[in-house]
Amino acid sequence: MASRELLEKLNDAVARELQVSIQYMWQHILWRGVRGFAVQEELKKIAIAEMKHAEEIAERLAYLGGRPTTEPAPVFVGETLKEMIERDVKDEEAAIKLYKEIIELARKEGDITTARIFRRILEDEEKHHDFFKSLLEEI
Ligand SMILES: [Fe+2]
Ligand SMILES: [Fe+2]
């Protein structure tokens, strides 16, 4: 049986994945300037990846007996590309921190499947973080 703490963290993860999938999709739509043009396709791809994360985590949460939230965490779009990407870097950092906690906790509870799912997702978030971070150096 998964602990209440693990279920809550999984639901927090679902809310954040829903948030960033909307956030990156809107940033993809509202980009401005030449640099924005260069990153819009990547933002679109990452938005879709986040949606898949939301679904996969929600499936796991439901399997463990939880009820996945439909409420995203607060979405921030931003006005300039710099504003957008600064926020995206922070959101990826928050996801990386939370997912490391989830892996730790799942392992402690003997839930190796959840740990394995989050190790895979963590790899994606580190790639997103790397992308946004390098982008920020250019704007
Ligand atoms: Fe994600
Ligand atoms: Fe991400």
PDB file of C-alpha atoms and ligand atoms in Angstrom:
ATOM      1  CA  MET A   1       0.000   0.000   0.000  1.00  0.00           C
ATOM      2  CA  ALA A   2       1.277   3.424  -0.936  1.00  0.00           C
ATOM      3  CA  SER A   3       1.456   5.958   1.899  1.00  0.00           C
ATOM      4  CA  ARG A   4      -0.703   9.057   1.959  1.00  0.00           C
ATOM      5  CA  GLU A   5       2.462  11.120   1.566  1.00  0.00           C
ATOM      6  CA  LEU A   6       3.404   9.314  -1.662  1.00  0.00           C
ATOM      7  CA  LEU A   7      -0.130   9.666  -3.067  1.00  0.00           C
ATOM      8  CA  GLU A   8      -0.096  13.399  -2.270  1.00  0.00           C
ATOM      9  CA  LYS A   9       3.263  13.864  -3.956  1.00  0.00           C
ATOM     10  CA  LEU A  10       2.022  11.990  -7.017  1.00  0.00           C
ATOM     11  CA  ASN A  11      -0.995  14.276  -7.187  1.00  0.00           C
ATOM     12  CA  ASP A  12       1.265  17.307  -6.823  1.00  0.00           C
ATOM     13  CA  ALA A  13       3.229  15.906  -9.769  1.00  0.00           C
ATOM     14  CA  VAL A  14       0.025  15.533 -11.838  1.00  0.00           C
ATOM     15  CA  ALA A  15      -0.963  19.170 -11.080  1.00  0.00           C
ATOM     16  CA  ARG A  16       2.490  20.406 -12.114  1.00  0.00           C
ATOM     17  CA  GLU A  17       2.581  18.333 -15.304  1.00  0.00           C
ATOM     18  CA  LEU A  18      -0.853  19.691 -16.272  1.00  0.00           C
ATOM     19  CA  GLN A  19       0.412  23.211 -15.506  1.00  0.00           C
ATOM     20  CA  VAL A  20       3.550  22.975 -17.643  1.00  0.00           C
ATOM     21  CA  SER A  21       1.778  21.304 -20.536  1.00  0.00           C
ATOM     22  CA  ILE A  22      -0.617  24.303 -20.696  1.00  0.00           C
ATOM     23  CA  GLN A  23       2.184  26.772 -19.979  1.00  0.00           C
ATOM     24  CA  TYR A  24       4.500  25.537 -22.730  1.00  0.00           C
ATOM     25  CA  MET A  25       1.624  25.180 -25.184  1.00  0.00           C
ATOM     26  CA  TRP A  26       0.593  28.811 -24.589  1.00  0.00           C
ATOM     27  CA  GLN A  27       4.188  29.975 -24.764  1.00  0.00           C
ATOM     28  CA  HIS A  28       4.488  28.102 -28.037  1.00  0.00           C
ATOM     29  CA  ILE A  29       1.450  30.036 -29.303  1.00  0.00           C
ATOM     30  CA  LEU A  30       2.347  33.461 -27.854  1.00  0.00           C
ATOM     31  CA  TRP A  31       6.090  33.554 -28.648  1.00  0.00           C
ATOM     32  CA  ARG A  32       7.475  36.811 -30.041  1.00  0.00           C
ATOM     33  CA  GLY A  33      10.541  37.863 -31.976  1.00  0.00           C
ATOM     34  CA  VAL A  34      13.144  36.025 -33.986  1.00  0.00           C
ATOM     35  CA  ARG A  35      14.434  34.015 -31.047  1.00  0.00           C
ATOM     36  CA  GLY A  36      10.917  33.018 -30.156  1.00  0.00           C
ATOM     37  CA  PHE A  37      10.480  31.742 -33.678  1.00  0.00           C
ATOM     38  CA  ALA A  38      13.545  29.538 -33.258  1.00  0.00           C
ATOM     39  CA  VAL A  39      12.224  27.855 -30.090  1.00  0.00           C
ATOM     40  CA  GLN A  40       8.510  27.523 -30.786  1.00  0.00           C
ATOM     41  CA  GLU A  41       8.726  23.997 -32.213  1.00  0.00           C
ATOM     42  CA  GLU A  42      10.752  22.767 -29.250  1.00  0.00           C
ATOM     43  CA  LEU A  43       8.234  24.318 -26.837  1.00  0.00           C
ATOM     44  CA  LYS A  44       5.487  22.459 -28.657  1.00  0.00           C
ATOM     45  CA  LYS A  45       7.354  19.149 -28.376  1.00  0.00           C
ATOM     46  CA  ILE A  46       8.042  19.663 -24.676  1.00  0.00           C
ATOM     47  CA  ALA A  47       4.396  20.607 -24.019  1.00  0.00           C
ATOM     48  CA  ILE A  48       3.313  17.285 -25.533  1.00  0.00           C
ATOM     49  CA  ALA A  49       5.932  15.377 -23.500  1.00  0.00           C
ATOM     50  CA  GLU A  50       4.573  16.993 -20.298  1.00  0.00           C
ATOM     51  CA  MET A  51       1.032  15.960 -21.201  1.00  0.00           C
ATOM     52  CA  LYS A  52       2.206  12.372 -21.543  1.00  0.00           C
ATOM     53  CA  HIS A  53       3.914  12.630 -18.161  1.00  0.00           C
ATOM     54  CA  ALA A  54       0.642  13.894 -16.615  1.00  0.00           C
ATOM     55  CA  GLU A  55      -1.206  10.918 -18.051  1.00  0.00           C
ATOM     56  CA  GLU A  56       1.375   8.355 -17.000  1.00  0.00           C
ATOM     57  CA  ILE A  57       1.600   9.675 -13.446  1.00  0.00           C
ATOM     58  CA  ALA A  58      -2.209   9.890 -13.168  1.00  0.00           C
ATOM     59  CA  GLU A  59      -2.476   6.262 -14.307  1.00  0.00           C
ATOM     60  CA  ARG A  60      -0.013   5.176 -11.659  1.00  0.00           C
ATOM     61  CA  LEU A  61      -1.768   7.235  -8.983  1.00  0.00           C
ATOM     62  CA  ALA A  62      -5.136   5.697  -9.910  1.00  0.00           C
ATOM     63  CA  TYR A  63      -3.614   2.218  -9.787  1.00  0.00           C
ATOM     64  CA  LEU A  64      -2.319   2.946  -6.277  1.00  0.00           C
ATOM     65  CA  GLY A  65      -5.846   3.910  -5.179  1.00  0.00           C
ATOM     66  CA  GLY A  66      -5.602   7.705  -5.467  1.00  0.00           C
ATOM     67  CA  ARG A  67      -7.805  10.063  -7.439  1.00  0.00           C
ATOM     68  CA  PRO A  68      -5.834  12.231  -9.864  1.00  0.00           C
ATOM     69  CA  THR A  69      -6.596  15.940  -9.755  1.00  0.00           C
ATOM     70  CA  THR A  70      -7.925  17.778 -12.808  1.00  0.00           C
ATOM     71  CA  GLU A  71      -6.598  21.102 -11.470  1.00  0.00           C
ATOM     72  CA  PRO A  72      -3.296  22.357 -12.856  1.00  0.00           C
ATOM     73  CA  ALA A  73      -0.889  24.236 -10.572  1.00  0.00           C
ATOM     74  CA  PRO A  74      -0.923  28.004 -11.391  1.00  0.00           C
ATOM     75  CA  VAL A  75       0.090  28.597 -15.021  1.00  0.00           C
ATOM     76  CA  PHE A  76       2.526  31.404 -15.858  1.00  0.00           C
ATOM     77  CA  VAL A  77       2.892  32.389 -19.506  1.00  0.00           C
ATOM     78  CA  GLY A  78       4.939  35.625 -19.369  1.00  0.00           C
ATOM     79  CA  GLU A  79       5.183  38.575 -21.764  1.00  0.00           C
ATOM     80  CA  THR A  80       8.719  38.339 -23.131  1.00  0.00           C
ATOM     81  CA  LEU A  81      10.619  35.237 -24.173  1.00  0.00           C
ATOM     82  CA  LYS A  82      13.120  35.871 -21.375  1.00  0.00           C
ATOM     83  CA  GLU A  83      10.322  36.019 -18.801  1.00  0.00           C
ATOM     84  CA  MET A  84       8.849  32.801 -20.194  1.00  0.00           C
ATOM     85  CA  ILE A  85      12.074  30.829 -20.195  1.00  0.00           C
ATOM     86  CA  GLU A  86      13.199  32.079 -16.761  1.00  0.00           C
ATOM     87  CA  ARG A  87      10.023  30.689 -15.299  1.00  0.00           C
ATOM     88  CA  ASP A  88      10.351  27.418 -17.243  1.00  0.00           C
ATOM     89  CA  VAL A  89      13.835  26.848 -15.834  1.00  0.00           C
ATOM     90  CA  LYS A  90      12.407  27.231 -12.306  1.00  0.00           C
ATOM     91  CA  ASP A  91       9.507  24.886 -13.007  1.00  0.00           C
ATOM     92  CA  GLU A  92      11.849  22.214 -14.352  1.00  0.00           C
ATOM     93  CA  GLU A  93      14.052  22.613 -11.267  1.00  0.00           C
ATOM     94  CA  ALA A  94      11.013  22.190  -9.011  1.00  0.00           C
ATOM     95  CA  ALA A  95       9.984  19.060 -10.938  1.00  0.00           C
ATOM     96  CA  ILE A  96      13.482  17.580 -10.648  1.00  0.00           C
ATOM     97  CA  LYS A  97      13.474  18.181  -6.884  1.00  0.00           C
ATOM     98  CA  LEU A  98       9.998  16.690  -6.408  1.00  0.00           C
ATOM     99  CA  TYR A  99      10.717  13.644  -8.594  1.00  0.00           C
ATOM    100  CA  LYS A 100      13.901  12.854  -6.692  1.00  0.00           C
ATOM    101  CA  GLU A 101      11.837  12.947  -3.484  1.00  0.00           C
ATOM    102  CA  ILE A 102       9.224  10.654  -5.057  1.00  0.00           C
ATOM    103  CA  ILE A 103      11.899   8.157  -6.182  1.00  0.00           C
ATOM    104  CA  GLU A 104      13.377   8.127  -2.664  1.00  0.00           C
ATOM    105  CA  LEU A 105      10.000   7.678  -0.981  1.00  0.00           C
ATOM    106  CA  ALA A 106       8.765   5.035  -3.440  1.00  0.00           C
ATOM    107  CA  ARG A 107      11.973   3.055  -2.903  1.00  0.00           C
ATOM    108  CA  LYS A 108      11.552   3.252   0.860  1.00  0.00           C
ATOM    109  CA  GLU A 109       8.029   1.873   0.493  1.00  0.00           C
ATOM    110  CA  GLY A 110       9.203  -0.939  -1.771  1.00  0.00           C
ATOM    111  CA  ASP A 111       7.321   0.504  -4.749  1.00  0.00           C
ATOM    112  CA  ILE A 112       9.940  -0.092  -7.411  1.00  0.00           C
ATOM    113  CA  THR A 113       7.558   0.482 -10.304  1.00  0.00           C
ATOM    114  CA  THR A 114       6.775   4.058  -9.236  1.00  0.00           C
ATOM    115  CA  ALA A 115      10.493   4.630  -8.648  1.00  0.00           C
ATOM    116  CA  ARG A 116      11.276   3.308 -12.117  1.00  0.00           C
ATOM    117  CA  ILE A 117       8.580   5.433 -13.806  1.00  0.00           C
ATOM    118  CA  PHE A 118       9.925   8.558 -12.113  1.00  0.00           C
ATOM    119  CA  ARG A 119      13.518   7.775 -12.974  1.00  0.00           C
ATOM    120  CA  ARG A 120      12.509   7.777 -16.603  1.00  0.00           C
ATOM    121  CA  ILE A 121      10.478  10.976 -16.288  1.00  0.00           C
ATOM    122  CA  LEU A 122      13.314  12.607 -14.332  1.00  0.00           C
ATOM    123  CA  GLU A 123      15.595  12.048 -17.304  1.00  0.00           C
ATOM    124  CA  ASP A 124      13.160  13.988 -19.516  1.00  0.00           C
ATOM    125  CA  GLU A 125      12.924  16.847 -17.003  1.00  0.00           C
ATOM    126  CA  GLU A 126      16.709  17.111 -16.858  1.00  0.00           C
ATOM    127  CA  LYS A 127      16.785  17.403 -20.646  1.00  0.00           C
ATOM    128  CA  HIS A 128      14.101  20.114 -20.542  1.00  0.00           C
ATOM    129  CA  HIS A 129      16.033  21.904 -17.820  1.00  0.00           C
ATOM    130  CA  ASP A 130      19.211  21.745 -19.871  1.00  0.00           C
ATOM    131  CA  PHE A 131      17.401  23.085 -22.933  1.00  0.00           C
ATOM    132  CA  PHE A 132      15.771  26.038 -21.129  1.00  0.00           C
ATOM    133  CA  LYS A 133      18.977  26.816 -19.243  1.00  0.00           C
ATOM    134  CA  SER A 134      21.090  26.969 -22.413  1.00  0.00           C
ATOM    135  CA  LEU A 135      18.389  29.001 -24.119  1.00  0.00           C
ATOM    136  CA  LEU A 136      18.445  31.524 -21.298  1.00  0.00           C
ATOM    137  CA  GLU A 137      22.133  32.135 -21.902  1.00  0.00           C
ATOM    138  CA  GLU A 138      21.243  33.235 -25.447  1.00  0.00           C
ATOM    139  CA  ILE A 139      18.494  35.720 -24.589  1.00  0.00           C
TER     140      ILE A 139
HETATM  141 FE    FE B   1       7.128  16.486 -17.037  1.00  0.00          FE
HETATM  142 FE    FE B   2       9.682  19.093 -18.120  1.00  0.00          FE
END
